[in-house]
C-alpha cells in the first residue's frame, strides 16, 4: 500500500485505498514522466440508450460489449437492427478507425478498433467510442494496444465500479491517459495490428475453403430442402416410434436430410466418438473455462477464460483435453462447435456442451466433423431434436445418434489441411498482437528509465 498526502490526492471522487495501490501509483508515475494525452482530448460517446429495434432481415450489425476483446472483435453472434434506428442513432454509427471500449460487463476495459468487414454497424450504451481526427497525435491502433497493456489495465481497475456488473462510466473513460509515442513507433504498432487483422481474415477464408470442399464432396453446394409444411403421419409412424407429438419434429425437410445421408455410406457419431462426461478433480487453483458464448460462431475457434476455482459457475462440469470436440446443445443453430487445442491446460467446460473424444480405431477426422456439424444442413437438422420452449436444448444422445457420411481419406486430409492453415493464421494473429503489446510496454519502460537516469545525473 502507498502513503499519499492529502495535498497529493488527484481524485477526490475516489478516496478508496485501491485507487492508490502501490503498483497503480508506480505505473501512473511512469506515464506522468512521459508525454501523454487524455481521452477527453478526443471525441467520446457511447451507443444507443433505448431498446434496440431488432430486424432479422437487416444488414446492420449490433456490436455489443461481449464482442469486444483485446485488440479484435470476437464474432460470437450478431443481432441486427433496423435501418431506421441506425439513421436515428447516427452518432454511434461505426466509422473506420473508431476505438471501441467495453464499458459495462465482466471485462469492462477491453478495447479494439472497429473492423471494416463488419460495417455497417451500431452499438449499445455498453460500448464507448473514442474517435480520433485524421491529424491526431494519437493513432487509434496504437491507442488500442496501449489501453490493453498493463498501462491501460491499471487505469481500468482504478476507475471501474461495481462487482456483479462492473462498469466504466463515460466520464471515467475520459480521464484515461494515453502515452504519446513518436509517430514512427505508433506506425510500427499499427502495422502489427493490421497484420494481425489480415491474418484473421485469411483464417476465415481458409475455413470457408474447407467447408466448400466438404459440401462439394457431399453434393450439398446447391442442395435445397423442400418447403412443404404438411407431413401426414400415423400414430404408429410418429409417437409410438419417437415419443414426440410436436409437429416441428416431423417436418419433411428432416426426412430429406436423413435420406440424403442414408443414400451414401455412413456411420453414426457414437460409432466413431466417445461421449465424455468426466468431472474435474477439483483443486483450489485457477482453471481455464469455456462456456457457450466463448465459441466463435464465425470460424469455430474459442476463447478460454482464466478463473479462480471459487469463481467458476455451477455449470462448469466437464474436464476436457486436447482434441476433444465441444458441441453446443443450447441454440444449436448457431454452430457453436470447436476443437480443444494443444496449449490449454486445466480446462473445464460448461455442461451445456456435448463433449466427444475420438475413439482409437476411428477413421473420422476431428476437423471434418467440426466443419460438418457447423454446416447449414446439420445446424438446421439439429433443431429437429429441440425440447423445451422457453429454453430449448437438445440431448446428448441426439448428438450421438446423428448419422454422418463416410468421406474419402484424401478429401478428409484436404479439409484438415485447410483447417490447420486457418488455425495457424489465427495463432499468428495472436502472436502479432502479443508482440505489439510487449513493444509498447517496453518502449514506455525504456523511455521512463532514461528520463529517471537523466534526473539522477542532474539533467533536465
mmCIF file with all atom_site columns, N, CA and C in Angstrom, residues 349-372:
data_model
loop_
_atom_site.group_PDB
_atom_site.id
_atom_site.type_symbol
_atom_site.label_atom_id
_atom_site.label_alt_id
_atom_site.label_comp_id
_atom_site.label_asym_id
_atom_site.label_entity_id
_atom_site.label_seq_id
_atom_site.pdbx_PDB_ins_code
_atom_site.Cartn_x
_atom_site.Cartn_y
_atom_site.Cartn_z
_atom_site.occupancy
_atom_site.B_iso_or_equiv
_atom_site.pdbx_formal_charge
_atom_site.auth_seq_id
_atom_site.auth_comp_id
_atom_site.auth_asym_id
_atom_site.auth_atom_id
_atom_site.pdbx_PDB_model_num
ATOM 1  N N  . UNK A 1 349 ? -15.243 -27.132 -19.057 1.00 0.00 ? 349 UNK A N  1
ATOM 2  C CA . UNK A 1 349 ? -16.235 -26.543 -19.947 1.00 0.00 ? 349 UNK A CA 1
ATOM 3  C C  . UNK A 1 349 ? -17.632 -26.669 -19.363 1.00 0.00 ? 349 UNK A C  1
ATOM 4  N N  . UNK A 1 350 ? -18.522 -25.897 -19.916 1.00 0.00 ? 350 UNK A N  1
ATOM 5  C CA . UNK A 1 350 ? -19.914 -25.880 -19.482 1.00 0.00 ? 350 UNK A CA 1
ATOM 6  C C  . UNK A 1 350 ? -20.596 -27.221 -19.748 1.00 0.00 ? 350 UNK A C  1
ATOM 7  N N  . UNK A 1 351 ? -21.528 -27.575 -18.877 1.00 0.00 ? 351 UNK A N  1
ATOM 8  C CA . UNK A 1 351 ? -22.330 -28.770 -19.080 1.00 0.00 ? 351 UNK A CA 1
ATOM 9  C C  . UNK A 1 351 ? -23.308 -28.637 -20.225 1.00 0.00 ? 351 UNK A C  1
ATOM 10 N N  . UNK A 1 352 ? -23.369 -27.451 -20.833 1.00 0.00 ? 352 UNK A N  1
ATOM 11 C CA . UNK A 1 352 ? -24.236 -27.234 -21.996 1.00 0.00 ? 352 UNK A CA 1
ATOM 12 C C  . UNK A 1 352 ? -23.564 -27.666 -23.292 1.00 0.00 ? 352 UNK A C  1
ATOM 13 N N  . UNK A 1 353 ? -22.386 -28.271 -23.203 1.00 0.00 ? 353 UNK A N  1
ATOM 14 C CA . UNK A 1 353 ? -21.720 -28.877 -24.354 1.00 0.00 ? 353 UNK A CA 1
ATOM 15 C C  . UNK A 1 353 ? -21.870 -30.398 -24.296 1.00 0.00 ? 353 UNK A C  1
ATOM 16 N N  . UNK A 1 354 ? -22.048 -31.025 -25.453 1.00 0.00 ? 354 UNK A N  1
ATOM 17 C CA . UNK A 1 354 ? -21.763 -32.442 -25.588 1.00 0.00 ? 354 UNK A CA 1
ATOM 18 C C  . UNK A 1 354 ? -20.290 -32.539 -25.949 1.00 0.00 ? 354 UNK A C  1
ATOM 19 N N  . UNK A 1 355 ? -19.529 -33.296 -25.177 1.00 0.00 ? 355 UNK A N  1
ATOM 20 C CA . UNK A 1 355 ? -18.080 -33.414 -25.401 1.00 0.00 ? 355 UNK A CA 1
ATOM 21 C C  . UNK A 1 355 ? -17.783 -34.782 -26.005 1.00 0.00 ? 355 UNK A C  1
ATOM 22 N N  . UNK A 1 356 ? -17.106 -34.776 -27.151 1.00 0.00 ? 356 UNK A N  1
ATOM 23 C CA . UNK A 1 356 ? -16.763 -36.012 -27.855 1.00 0.00 ? 356 UNK A CA 1
ATOM 24 C C  . UNK A 1 356 ? -15.260 -36.192 -27.898 1.00 0.00 ? 356 UNK A C  1
ATOM 25 N N  . UNK A 1 357 ? -14.835 -37.449 -27.792 1.00 0.00 ? 357 UNK A N  1
ATOM 26 C CA . UNK A 1 357 ? -13.412 -37.782 -27.912 1.00 0.00 ? 357 UNK A CA 1
ATOM 27 C C  . UNK A 1 357 ? -13.276 -38.933 -28.910 1.00 0.00 ? 357 UNK A C  1
ATOM 28 N N  . UNK A 1 358 ? -12.436 -38.738 -29.887 1.00 0.00 ? 358 UNK A N  1
ATOM 29 C CA . UNK A 1 358 ? -12.279 -39.713 -30.965 1.00 0.00 ? 358 UNK A CA 1
ATOM 30 C C  . UNK A 1 358 ? -11.845 -41.075 -30.424 1.00 0.00 ? 358 UNK A C  1
ATOM 31 N N  . UNK A 1 359 ? -12.513 -42.144 -30.892 1.00 0.00 ? 359 UNK A N  1
ATOM 32 C CA . UNK A 1 359 ? -12.136 -43.495 -30.496 1.00 0.00 ? 359 UNK A CA 1
ATOM 33 C C  . UNK A 1 359 ? -10.808 -43.873 -31.145 1.00 0.00 ? 359 UNK A C  1
ATOM 34 N N  . UNK A 1 360 ? -10.023 -44.738 -30.490 1.00 0.00 ? 360 UNK A N  1
ATOM 35 C CA . UNK A 1 360 ? -8.698  -45.108 -31.026 1.00 0.00 ? 360 UNK A CA 1
ATOM 36 C C  . UNK A 1 360 ? -8.751  -45.678 -32.442 1.00 0.00 ? 360 UNK A C  1
ATOM 37 N N  . UNK A 1 361 ? -9.813  -46.389 -32.775 1.00 0.00 ? 361 UNK A N  1
ATOM 38 C CA . UNK A 1 361 ? -9.899  -47.024 -34.098 1.00 0.00 ? 361 UNK A CA 1
ATOM 39 C C  . UNK A 1 361 ? -10.698 -46.203 -35.109 1.00 0.00 ? 361 UNK A C  1
ATOM 40 N N  . UNK A 1 362 ? -11.053 -44.991 -34.765 1.00 0.00 ? 362 UNK A N  1
ATOM 41 C CA . UNK A 1 362 ? -11.867 -44.168 -35.654 1.00 0.00 ? 362 UNK A CA 1
ATOM 42 C C  . UNK A 1 362 ? -11.070 -43.709 -36.874 1.00 0.00 ? 362 UNK A C  1
ATOM 43 N N  . UNK A 1 363 ? -11.743 -43.666 -38.008 1.00 0.00 ? 363 UNK A N  1
ATOM 44 C CA . UNK A 1 363 ? -11.115 -43.165 -39.238 1.00 0.00 ? 363 UNK A CA 1
ATOM 45 C C  . UNK A 1 363 ? -11.682 -41.791 -39.591 1.00 0.00 ? 363 UNK A C  1
ATOM 46 N N  . UNK A 1 364 ? -12.485 -41.244 -38.680 1.00 0.00 ? 364 UNK A N  1
ATOM 47 C CA . UNK A 1 364 ? -13.099 -39.947 -38.943 1.00 0.00 ? 364 UNK A CA 1
ATOM 48 C C  . UNK A 1 364 ? -12.209 -38.850 -38.387 1.00 0.00 ? 364 UNK A C  1
ATOM 49 N N  . UNK A 1 365 ? -12.017 -37.797 -39.169 1.00 0.00 ? 365 UNK A N  1
ATOM 50 C CA . UNK A 1 365 ? -11.140 -36.698 -38.790 1.00 0.00 ? 365 UNK A CA 1
ATOM 51 C C  . UNK A 1 365 ? -11.903 -35.666 -37.960 1.00 0.00 ? 365 UNK A C  1
ATOM 52 N N  . UNK A 1 366 ? -11.314 -35.213 -36.844 1.00 0.00 ? 366 UNK A N  1
ATOM 53 C CA . UNK A 1 366 ? -11.971 -34.223 -35.987 1.00 0.00 ? 366 UNK A CA 1
ATOM 54 C C  . UNK A 1 366 ? -12.356 -32.959 -36.738 1.00 0.00 ? 366 UNK A C  1
ATOM 55 N N  . UNK A 1 367 ? -11.430 -32.473 -37.576 1.00 0.00 ? 367 UNK A N  1
ATOM 56 C CA . UNK A 1 367 ? -11.693 -31.228 -38.304 1.00 0.00 ? 367 UNK A CA 1
ATOM 57 C C  . UNK A 1 367 ? -12.876 -31.393 -39.255 1.00 0.00 ? 367 UNK A C  1
ATOM 58 N N  . UNK A 1 368 ? -12.992 -32.584 -39.852 1.00 0.00 ? 368 UNK A N  1
ATOM 59 C CA . UNK A 1 368 ? -14.103 -32.838 -40.768 1.00 0.00 ? 368 UNK A CA 1
ATOM 60 C C  . UNK A 1 368 ? -15.427 -32.837 -40.012 1.00 0.00 ? 368 UNK A C  1
ATOM 61 N N  . UNK A 1 369 ? -15.462 -33.472 -38.844 1.00 0.00 ? 369 UNK A N  1
ATOM 62 C CA . UNK A 1 369 ? -16.693 -33.478 -38.047 1.00 0.00 ? 369 UNK A CA 1
ATOM 63 C C  . UNK A 1 369 ? -17.072 -32.063 -37.631 1.00 0.00 ? 369 UNK A C  1
ATOM 64 N N  . UNK A 1 370 ? -16.093 -31.280 -37.245 1.00 0.00 ? 370 UNK A N  1
ATOM 65 C CA . UNK A 1 370 ? -16.359 -29.892 -36.865 1.00 0.00 ? 370 UNK A CA 1
ATOM 66 C C  . UNK A 1 370 ? -17.006 -29.125 -38.014 1.00 0.00 ? 370 UNK A C  1
ATOM 67 N N  . UNK A 1 371 ? -16.419 -29.210 -39.198 1.00 0.00 ? 371 UNK A N  1
ATOM 68 C CA . UNK A 1 371 ? -16.962 -28.491 -40.355 1.00 0.00 ? 371 UNK A CA 1
ATOM 69 C C  . UNK A 1 371 ? -18.345 -29.017 -40.709 1.00 0.00 ? 371 UNK A C  1
ATOM 70 N N  . UNK A 1 372 ? -18.527 -30.321 -40.625 1.00 0.00 ? 372 UNK A N  1
ATOM 71 C CA . UNK A 1 372 ? -19.809 -30.930 -40.966 1.00 0.00 ? 372 UNK A CA 1
ATOM 72 C C  . UNK A 1 372 ? -20.917 -30.436 -40.035 1.00 0.00 ? 372 UNK A C  1
#
